[in-house]
mmCIF file of C-alpha atoms (C1' of nucleotides) in Angstrom:
data_model
loop_
_atom_site.group_PDB
_atom_site.id
_atom_site.type_symbol
_atom_site.label_atom_id
_atom_site.label_comp_id
_atom_site.label_asym_id
_atom_site.label_seq_id
_atom_site.Cartn_x
_atom_site.Cartn_y
_atom_site.Cartn_z
ATOM 1 C CA MET A 28 -0.006 0.005 0.011
ATOM 2 C CA LYS A 29 1.750 3.164 -1.134
ATOM 3 C CA GLU A 30 -1.149 5.283 0.057
ATOM 4 C CA ARG A 31 -0.298 8.039 2.405
ATOM 5 C CA LYS A 32 -1.213 7.883 6.040
ATOM 6 C CA PHE A 33 -3.676 10.661 5.377
ATOM 7 C CA GLU A 34 -5.519 8.633 2.843
ATOM 8 C CA ASP A 35 -5.616 5.720 5.199
ATOM 9 C CA ILE A 36 -6.936 7.829 7.991
ATOM 10 C CA TYR A 37 -9.758 9.149 5.827
ATOM 11 C CA ASP A 38 -10.452 5.676 4.554
ATOM 12 C CA VAL A 39 -10.735 4.180 8.002
ATOM 13 C CA VAL A 40 -12.868 7.083 9.331
ATOM 14 C CA LYS A 41 -15.212 6.722 6.362
ATOM 15 C CA LEU A 42 -15.506 3.001 7.129
ATOM 16 C CA ILE A 43 -16.869 3.689 10.530
ATOM 17 C CA PRO A 44 -20.525 2.469 10.534
ATOM 18 C CA GLU A 45 -23.332 4.510 11.924
ATOM 19 C CA GLY A 46 -23.905 4.257 15.647
ATOM 20 C CA ARG A 47 -20.288 3.485 16.207
ATOM 21 C CA VAL A 48 -17.306 5.557 17.319
ATOM 22 C CA THR A 49 -13.550 5.114 17.290
ATOM 23 C CA THR A 50 -10.533 6.721 18.861
ATOM 24 C CA TYR A 51 -7.642 8.551 17.443
ATOM 25 C CA GLY A 52 -5.243 6.130 19.128
ATOM 26 C CA ALA A 53 -6.972 3.136 17.563
ATOM 27 C CA ILE A 54 -6.680 4.505 14.097
ATOM 28 C CA ALA A 55 -3.139 5.629 14.636
ATOM 29 C CA ARG A 56 -2.130 2.217 15.941
ATOM 30 C CA TYR A 57 -3.910 0.481 13.064
ATOM 31 C CA LEU A 58 -2.069 2.649 10.634
ATOM 32 C CA GLY A 59 1.125 2.310 12.609
ATOM 33 C CA SER A 60 1.286 6.041 13.089
ATOM 34 C CA SER A 61 0.879 8.419 15.972
ATOM 35 C CA PRO A 62 -2.457 9.719 17.269
ATOM 36 C CA ARG A 63 -1.468 13.291 16.523
ATOM 37 C CA LEU A 64 -1.516 12.590 12.764
ATOM 38 C CA VAL A 65 -5.140 11.552 13.033
ATOM 39 C CA GLY A 66 -6.265 14.645 14.876
ATOM 40 C CA TRP A 67 -4.092 16.880 12.861
ATOM 41 C CA ALA A 68 -5.363 15.257 9.574
ATOM 42 C CA LEU A 69 -8.942 15.975 10.455
ATOM 43 C CA ASN A 70 -8.330 19.556 11.482
ATOM 44 C CA SER A 71 -6.327 20.340 8.376
ATOM 45 C CA ARG A 72 -8.560 18.454 6.039
ATOM 46 C CA THR A 73 -11.990 19.426 7.309
ATOM 47 C CA ASP A 74 -12.900 20.153 3.677
ATOM 48 C CA ILE A 75 -13.056 16.469 3.054
ATOM 49 C CA LEU A 76 -16.407 14.826 3.796
ATOM 50 C CA ILE A 77 -15.671 12.432 6.633
ATOM 51 C CA PRO A 78 -17.676 11.432 9.730
ATOM 52 C CA ALA A 79 -15.188 13.083 12.041
ATOM 53 C CA HIS A 80 -17.918 13.281 14.682
ATOM 54 C CA ARG A 81 -17.490 9.521 15.086
ATOM 55 C CA VAL A 82 -13.901 9.991 16.145
ATOM 56 C CA VAL A 83 -13.378 10.709 19.798
ATOM 57 C CA ASN A 84 -10.523 10.529 22.174
ATOM 58 C CA ARG A 85 -9.531 7.576 24.389
ATOM 59 C CA ASN A 86 -11.939 8.733 27.140
ATOM 60 C CA GLY A 87 -14.837 8.926 24.705
ATOM 61 C CA LEU A 88 -14.863 12.644 25.158
ATOM 62 C CA LEU A 89 -15.779 14.868 22.271
ATOM 63 C CA THR A 90 -12.583 16.795 22.294
ATOM 64 C CA GLY A 91 -12.872 17.890 18.637
ATOM 65 C CA LYS A 92 -16.356 19.308 18.986
ATOM 66 C CA MET A 93 -14.962 22.778 19.048
ATOM 67 C CA HIS A 94 -13.578 22.309 15.552
ATOM 68 C CA PHE A 95 -16.949 21.614 14.079
ATOM 69 C CA ALA A 96 -19.280 24.338 12.689
ATOM 70 C CA THR A 97 -20.805 24.458 16.142
ATOM 71 C CA ALA A 98 -19.831 22.993 19.456
ATOM 72 C CA THR A 99 -23.058 21.061 19.614
ATOM 73 C CA LEU A 100 -23.004 19.814 16.038
ATOM 74 C CA MET A 101 -20.885 16.814 16.875
ATOM 75 C CA GLN A 102 -23.107 15.775 19.724
ATOM 76 C CA GLU A 103 -26.216 16.254 17.622
ATOM 77 C CA LEU A 104 -24.841 14.144 14.861
ATOM 78 C CA LEU A 105 -23.896 11.335 17.274
ATOM 79 C CA GLU A 106 -27.331 11.470 18.899
ATOM 80 C CA GLN A 107 -28.825 11.373 15.386
ATOM 81 C CA GLU A 108 -27.110 8.045 14.875
ATOM 82 C CA GLY A 109 -28.430 6.682 18.097
ATOM 83 C CA ILE A 110 -25.408 7.432 20.255
ATOM 84 C CA LYS A 111 -26.182 9.021 23.560
ATOM 85 C CA ILE A 112 -23.975 11.890 24.710
ATOM 86 C CA GLU A 113 -23.726 12.959 28.297
ATOM 87 C CA ASN A 114 -21.537 15.797 29.479
ATOM 88 C CA ASP A 115 -19.859 15.863 26.059
ATOM 89 C CA LYS A 116 -18.976 12.207 26.528
ATOM 90 C CA VAL A 117 -20.207 9.098 24.718
ATOM 91 C CA VAL A 118 -22.499 6.871 26.794
ATOM 92 C CA ASP A 119 -21.472 3.206 26.661
ATOM 93 C CA PHE A 120 -18.494 4.429 24.740
ATOM 94 C CA GLN A 121 -16.671 1.117 25.128
ATOM 95 C CA ARG A 122 -19.695 -0.726 23.709
ATOM 96 C CA LYS A 123 -20.073 1.587 20.795
ATOM 97 C CA LEU A 124 -16.367 1.636 20.166
ATOM 98 C CA TRP A 125 -15.397 0.515 16.678
ATOM 99 C CA ASP A 126 -11.773 -0.436 16.538
ATOM 100 C CA PRO A 127 -10.235 -1.022 13.074
ATOM 101 C CA GLU A 128 -7.738 -3.432 14.594
ATOM 102 C CA ILE A 129 -10.620 -5.480 15.913
ATOM 103 C CA GLU A 130 -13.159 -5.065 13.180
ATOM 104 C CA LEU A 131 -10.825 -5.084 10.220
ATOM 105 C CA LYS A 132 -8.515 -7.522 11.938
ATOM 106 C CA LEU A 133 -5.705 -6.335 9.724
ATOM 107 C "C1'" DG B 12 15.906 24.987 6.469
ATOM 108 C "C1'" DT B 13 14.634 25.443 11.402
ATOM 109 C "C1'" DA B 14 11.158 26.051 14.956
ATOM 110 C "C1'" DT B 15 6.500 25.488 16.707
ATOM 111 C "C1'" DT B 16 2.074 23.442 16.887
ATOM 112 C "C1'" DG B 17 -1.823 20.104 16.596
ATOM 113 C "C1'" DA B 18 -9.110 17.241 17.460
ATOM 114 C "C1'" DC B 19 -3.671 12.349 21.341
ATOM 115 C "C1'" DC B 20 -1.750 8.482 24.241
ATOM 116 C "C1'" DG B 21 1.285 6.308 27.531
ATOM 117 C "C1'" DT B 22 4.441 6.386 31.260
ATOM 118 C "C1'" DA B 23 6.814 8.475 35.155
ATOM 119 C "C1'" DG B 24 7.057 11.362 39.435
ATOM 120 C "C1'" DT C 25 -5.026 10.510 42.202
ATOM 121 C "C1'" DC C 26 -3.153 14.274 39.691
ATOM 122 C "C1'" DT C 27 0.304 16.674 36.906
ATOM 123 C "C1'" DA C 28 4.131 16.785 33.676
ATOM 124 C "C1'" DC C 29 6.768 15.242 29.758
ATOM 125 C "C1'" DG C 30 8.010 12.651 25.573
ATOM 126 C "C1'" DG C 31 6.928 10.603 21.062
ATOM 127 C "C1'" DC C 32 5.070 10.541 16.597
ATOM 128 C "C1'" DC C 33 4.165 12.796 11.374
ATOM 129 C "C1'" DA C 34 2.961 16.547 8.711
ATOM 130 C "C1'" DA C 35 1.958 21.394 7.899
ATOM 131 C "C1'" DT C 36 2.589 26.339 8.697
ATOM 132 C "C1'" DA C 37 5.350 30.635 9.815
#
DNA sequence: GTATTGACCGTAG
DNA sequence: TCTACGGCCAATA
């Protein structure tokens, strides 16, 4: 795979099914890169259509909500998919967690 | 070309 | 338990 890590990140994020969330670290580990690349990729490439609202940090906290059009947009989108948000945090986060390493199994 | 930063994570004190 | 620091890759100034 000669694709850049960026392309891989977008590809993985796009593969996230509705009602599921993933973490920066999970994607980074799956791609063999560092979590910063994931967050930085989304922030620099917001022009690309990707369900970035399904990507949260290790604690299930919506850290990147501030980067969306509105601080509540991320929460609304997640709730729209059936994910409950409480205090800017994903409820049953571990259960809704979608890890590429587990789901894609390499 | 060098320095700093970024939507993070893990370990150490 | 909480706080602080390093690591990783790429982009911007």
